[in-house]
CSV table of C-alpha atoms in Angstrom, one decimal:
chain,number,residue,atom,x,y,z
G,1,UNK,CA,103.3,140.8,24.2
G,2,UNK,CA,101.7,144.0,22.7
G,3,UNK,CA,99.2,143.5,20.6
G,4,UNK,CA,99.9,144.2,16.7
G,5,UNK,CA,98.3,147.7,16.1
G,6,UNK,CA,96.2,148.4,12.8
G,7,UNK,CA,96.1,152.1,11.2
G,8,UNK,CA,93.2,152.4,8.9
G,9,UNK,CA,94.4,155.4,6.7
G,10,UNK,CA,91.3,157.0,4.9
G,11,UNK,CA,91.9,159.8,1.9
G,12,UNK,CA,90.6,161.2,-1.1
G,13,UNK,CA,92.2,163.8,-3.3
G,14,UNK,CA,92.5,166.5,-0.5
G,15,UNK,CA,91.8,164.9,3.1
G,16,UNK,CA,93.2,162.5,5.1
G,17,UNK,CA,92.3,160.4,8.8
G,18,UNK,CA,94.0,157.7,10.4
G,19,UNK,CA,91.9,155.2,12.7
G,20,UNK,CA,93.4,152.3,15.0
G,21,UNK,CA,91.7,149.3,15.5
G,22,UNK,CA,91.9,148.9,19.0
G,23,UNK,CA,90.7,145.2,19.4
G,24,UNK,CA,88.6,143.5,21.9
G,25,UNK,CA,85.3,144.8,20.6
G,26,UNK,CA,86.5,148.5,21.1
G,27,UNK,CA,86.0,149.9,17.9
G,28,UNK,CA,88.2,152.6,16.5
G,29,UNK,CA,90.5,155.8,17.6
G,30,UNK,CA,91.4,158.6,15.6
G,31,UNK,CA,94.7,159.7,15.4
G,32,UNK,CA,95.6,163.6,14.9
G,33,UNK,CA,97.4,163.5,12.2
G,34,UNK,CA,100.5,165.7,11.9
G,35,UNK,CA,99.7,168.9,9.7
G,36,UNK,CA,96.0,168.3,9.1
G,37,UNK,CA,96.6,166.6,5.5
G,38,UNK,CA,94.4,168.5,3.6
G,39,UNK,CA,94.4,170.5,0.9
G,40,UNK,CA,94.8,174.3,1.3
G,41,UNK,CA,91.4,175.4,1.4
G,42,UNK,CA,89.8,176.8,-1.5
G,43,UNK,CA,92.2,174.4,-3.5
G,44,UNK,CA,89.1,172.5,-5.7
G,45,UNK,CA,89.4,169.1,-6.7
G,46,UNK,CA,87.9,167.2,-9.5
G,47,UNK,CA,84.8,165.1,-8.3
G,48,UNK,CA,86.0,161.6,-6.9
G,49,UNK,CA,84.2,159.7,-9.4
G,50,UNK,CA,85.7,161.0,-12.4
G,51,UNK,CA,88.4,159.1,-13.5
G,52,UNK,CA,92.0,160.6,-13.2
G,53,UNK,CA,92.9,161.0,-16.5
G,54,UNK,CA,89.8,163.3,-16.8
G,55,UNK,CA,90.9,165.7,-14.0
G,56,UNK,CA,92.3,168.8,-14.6
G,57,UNK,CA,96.5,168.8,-14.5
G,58,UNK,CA,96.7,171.6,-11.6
G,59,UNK,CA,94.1,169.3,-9.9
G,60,UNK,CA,96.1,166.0,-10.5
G,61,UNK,CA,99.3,167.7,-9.5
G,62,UNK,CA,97.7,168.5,-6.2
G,63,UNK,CA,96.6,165.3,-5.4
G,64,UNK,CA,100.0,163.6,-6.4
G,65,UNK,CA,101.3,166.3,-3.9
G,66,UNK,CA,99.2,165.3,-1.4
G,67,UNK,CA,99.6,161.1,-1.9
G,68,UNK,CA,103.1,162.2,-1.8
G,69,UNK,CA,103.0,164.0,1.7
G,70,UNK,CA,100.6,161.0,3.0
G,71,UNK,CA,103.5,158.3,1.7
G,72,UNK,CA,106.0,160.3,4.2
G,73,UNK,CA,103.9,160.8,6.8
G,74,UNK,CA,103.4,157.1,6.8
G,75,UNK,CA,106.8,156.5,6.5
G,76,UNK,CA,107.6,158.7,9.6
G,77,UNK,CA,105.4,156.9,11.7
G,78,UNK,CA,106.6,153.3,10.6
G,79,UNK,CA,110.3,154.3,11.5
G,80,UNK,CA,108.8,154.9,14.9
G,81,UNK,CA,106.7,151.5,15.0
G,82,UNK,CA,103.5,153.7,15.3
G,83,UNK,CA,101.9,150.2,13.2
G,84,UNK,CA,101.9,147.0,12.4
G,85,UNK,CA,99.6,146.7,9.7
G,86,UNK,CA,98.4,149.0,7.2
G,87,UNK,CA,94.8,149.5,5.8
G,88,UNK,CA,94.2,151.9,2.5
G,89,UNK,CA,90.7,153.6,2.2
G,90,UNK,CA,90.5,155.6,-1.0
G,91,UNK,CA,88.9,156.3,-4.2
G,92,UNK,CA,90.5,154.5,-7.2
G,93,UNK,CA,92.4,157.5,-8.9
G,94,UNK,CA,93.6,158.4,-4.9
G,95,UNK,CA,94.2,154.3,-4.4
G,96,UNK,CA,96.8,155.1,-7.4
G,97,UNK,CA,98.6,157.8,-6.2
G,98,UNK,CA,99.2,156.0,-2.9
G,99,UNK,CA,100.6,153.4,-4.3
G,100,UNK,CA,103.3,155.2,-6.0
G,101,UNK,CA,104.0,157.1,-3.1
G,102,UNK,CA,104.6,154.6,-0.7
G,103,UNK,CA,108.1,152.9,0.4
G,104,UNK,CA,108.6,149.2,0.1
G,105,UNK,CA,108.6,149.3,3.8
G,106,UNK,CA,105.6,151.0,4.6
G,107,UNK,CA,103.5,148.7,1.2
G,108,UNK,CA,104.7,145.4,2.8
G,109,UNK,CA,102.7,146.8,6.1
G,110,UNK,CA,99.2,147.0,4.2
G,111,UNK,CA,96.9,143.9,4.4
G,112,UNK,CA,93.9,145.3,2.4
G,113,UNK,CA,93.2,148.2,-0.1
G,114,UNK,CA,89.4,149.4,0.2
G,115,UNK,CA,88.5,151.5,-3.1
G,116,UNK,CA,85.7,153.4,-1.6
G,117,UNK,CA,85.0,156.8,-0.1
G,118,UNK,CA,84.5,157.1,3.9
G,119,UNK,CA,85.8,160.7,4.2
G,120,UNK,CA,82.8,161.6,5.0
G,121,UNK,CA,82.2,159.0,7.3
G,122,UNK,CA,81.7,159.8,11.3
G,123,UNK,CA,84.4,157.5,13.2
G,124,UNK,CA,81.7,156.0,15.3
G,125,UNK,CA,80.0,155.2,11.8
G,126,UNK,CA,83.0,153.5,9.9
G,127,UNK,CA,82.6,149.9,11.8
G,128,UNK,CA,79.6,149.2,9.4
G,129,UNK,CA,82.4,149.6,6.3
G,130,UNK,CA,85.2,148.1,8.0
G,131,UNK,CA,84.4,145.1,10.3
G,132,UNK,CA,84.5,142.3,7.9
G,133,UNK,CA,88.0,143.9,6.5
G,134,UNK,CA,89.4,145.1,10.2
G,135,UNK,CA,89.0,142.3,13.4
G,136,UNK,CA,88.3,144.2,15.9
């Protein structure tokens, strides 16, 4: 039987990661994900800890955007059973836009929302955030 396979997807406004939790005590891979996810660069978002309806609109519609882009990439992947289970790592105003974006398939996949920031986060760093959420 293969073992069920967890995709941690981390985001803020403009970036994007996904990790599997492999199991067994060995920790976490990161998946390329298609397209890089992120935000053209020099597109400027709002600070994550100001609250959305503070944002400017250019800056709101770009983050919509990108939840919106995430949602389908998730979607793609479910379609090919790429997961089993679905983690959400995101600031509160990006947590939102997620959630909007998502289909009924791919929200009935996550076991746990996480409103925090790890985009900055090493991969070989984001067990201390995650183990009590993620078994490993």
């Amino acid at each position: 039987m293969k073992p069920k396979s967890t995709w941690i997807l981390i985001a803020d406004g403009k970036e994007a990661r996904i990790l599997e939790a492999l199991g067994d005590g060995r920790g976490y891979h990161e998946h390329t994900v298609r397209g890089g996810h992120r935000l053209p660069s020099g597109v400027e978002t709002a600070p994550p800890h100001r609250p959305i309806d503070e944002r400017p609109s250019g800056t709101r519609a770009l983050e919509a955007l990108f939840a919106r882009q995430l949602g389908a990439m998730l979607a793609s992947y479910l379609r090919n059973n790429a997961f089993d289970r679905l983690v959400l790592v995101a600031p509160a105003a990006m947590l939102g836009e997620l959630r909007k974006m998502l289909s009924p398939a791919v929200r009935e996949k996550i076991i746990v929302e996480i409103e925090k920031d790890l985009t900055g986060i090493p991969s070989n760093e984001i067990s201390r955030y995650l183990d009590d959420v993620v078994a490993l």
